Amino acid sequence: MLPSDFAELEPHSDWILGSERERYAKRLASSMADMQAFYDAAFPLLDRATTHLDKFPLDDLPEPERNLMLLMFSLVMVSFPIEVWKQPRVPDSGAAYLDVIAEPQV
């Protein structure tokens, strides 16, 4: 599922999601404790993951590397709730919702 150098992230494979919409929905459905556990496991590996992924062409990523990239996208998705807001939703946003209709294809 992931490159062998990142096997310690396998318990968080439910965060390997193919679209921003899926990542956002997962964030909203997750507890802060679950997001914190994912963040604590993945954040220390971010630089190493970036260095590893830079070795491959973006348009021809092997599946394990693509999964790692998607996992790092999810890390970005949980970073503000963990580091700043201390809650899954954007503070003071009420019922506002942003739905991405187009995103980069990988």
Coordinates of C-alpha atoms in Angstrom, one line a residue:
M1 CA 0.0 0.0 0.0
L2 CA 2.8 2.4 0.9
P3 CA 6.5 2.4 0.2
S4 CA 8.3 0.1 2.7
D5 CA 10.2 3.1 4.2
F6 CA 6.8 4.5 5.3
A7 CA 5.3 1.3 6.6
E8 CA 4.7 2.9 10.0
L9 CA 1.9 5.0 8.4
E10 CA -0.1 1.9 7.3
P11 CA -2.4 2.2 10.4
H12 CA -3.5 5.5 8.9
S13 CA -4.2 4.2 5.4
D14 CA -7.9 5.2 5.8
W15 CA -6.6 8.7 5.1
I16 CA -5.4 7.7 1.6
L17 CA -8.2 9.4 -0.3
G18 CA -8.3 10.4 -4.0
S19 CA -10.0 13.7 -3.9
E20 CA -10.2 16.9 -1.8
R21 CA -13.9 16.3 -1.3
E22 CA -13.2 12.9 0.3
R23 CA -10.4 14.3 2.5
Y24 CA -12.7 17.2 3.7
A25 CA -15.5 14.8 4.5
K26 CA -13.2 12.6 6.4
R27 CA -11.9 15.5 8.4
L28 CA -15.4 16.6 9.3
A29 CA -16.3 13.0 10.3
S30 CA -13.2 12.5 12.4
S31 CA -12.6 13.2 16.0
M32 CA -9.8 15.6 17.1
A33 CA -8.1 12.6 18.8
D34 CA -8.1 10.6 15.5
M35 CA -6.8 13.5 13.5
Q36 CA -4.1 14.2 16.2
A37 CA -3.0 10.6 16.0
F38 CA -2.7 10.8 12.2
Y39 CA -0.9 14.1 12.4
D40 CA 1.5 12.9 15.1
A41 CA 2.5 9.9 13.0
A42 CA 2.7 11.6 9.6
F43 CA 4.0 15.1 10.3
P44 CA 7.5 14.0 11.3
L45 CA 7.8 12.1 8.0
L46 CA 6.7 14.9 5.7
D47 CA 10.2 16.1 4.7
R48 CA 11.3 12.5 4.1
A49 CA 8.1 11.8 2.1
T50 CA 8.7 14.9 0.0
T51 CA 12.3 13.9 -0.7
H52 CA 11.2 10.3 -1.6
L53 CA 8.4 11.5 -3.9
D54 CA 10.6 13.9 -5.7
K55 CA 12.5 10.9 -7.2
F56 CA 9.5 10.0 -9.3
P57 CA 7.7 11.7 -12.2
L58 CA 4.4 13.1 -11.0
D59 CA 2.5 11.7 -14.0
D60 CA 3.9 8.2 -13.6
L61 CA 3.9 7.5 -9.8
P62 CA 4.0 3.9 -8.8
E63 CA 0.9 3.0 -6.7
P64 CA 2.7 3.0 -3.3
E65 CA 4.2 6.4 -4.0
R66 CA 0.8 7.7 -5.2
N67 CA -0.7 6.5 -1.9
L68 CA 2.0 8.2 0.0
M69 CA 1.3 11.5 -1.8
L70 CA -2.4 11.2 -1.1
L71 CA -1.7 10.5 2.5
M72 CA 0.4 13.7 2.7
F73 CA -2.4 15.6 1.0
S74 CA -4.6 14.4 3.9
L75 CA -1.9 15.6 6.4
V76 CA -2.3 19.1 4.9
M77 CA -6.1 18.8 5.3
V78 CA -5.8 18.1 9.0
S79 CA -2.9 20.6 9.8
F80 CA -5.1 23.7 10.4
P81 CA -7.6 21.9 12.6
I82 CA -4.7 20.5 14.7
E83 CA -2.3 23.4 14.7
V84 CA -4.7 26.4 14.7
W85 CA -8.4 25.8 15.1
K86 CA -8.5 22.9 17.5
Q87 CA -11.7 21.7 15.8
P88 CA -12.5 20.0 12.4
R89 CA -14.5 22.9 11.0
V90 CA -13.3 26.4 10.1
P91 CA -14.2 28.6 13.1
D92 CA -17.1 31.1 12.8
S93 CA -18.0 29.7 9.3
G94 CA -21.6 28.8 10.2
A95 CA -23.2 26.7 7.6
A96 CA -20.8 27.9 4.8
Y97 CA -19.4 25.1 2.7
L98 CA -16.9 25.2 -0.1
D99 CA -17.1 22.5 -2.7
V100 CA -14.3 22.1 -5.1
I101 CA -15.6 21.4 -8.6
A102 CA -12.2 20.9 -10.2
E103 CA -8.9 19.9 -8.8
P104 CA -5.5 18.8 -10.2
Q105 CA -5.4 15.3 -11.6
V106 CA -2.7 13.0 -10.4

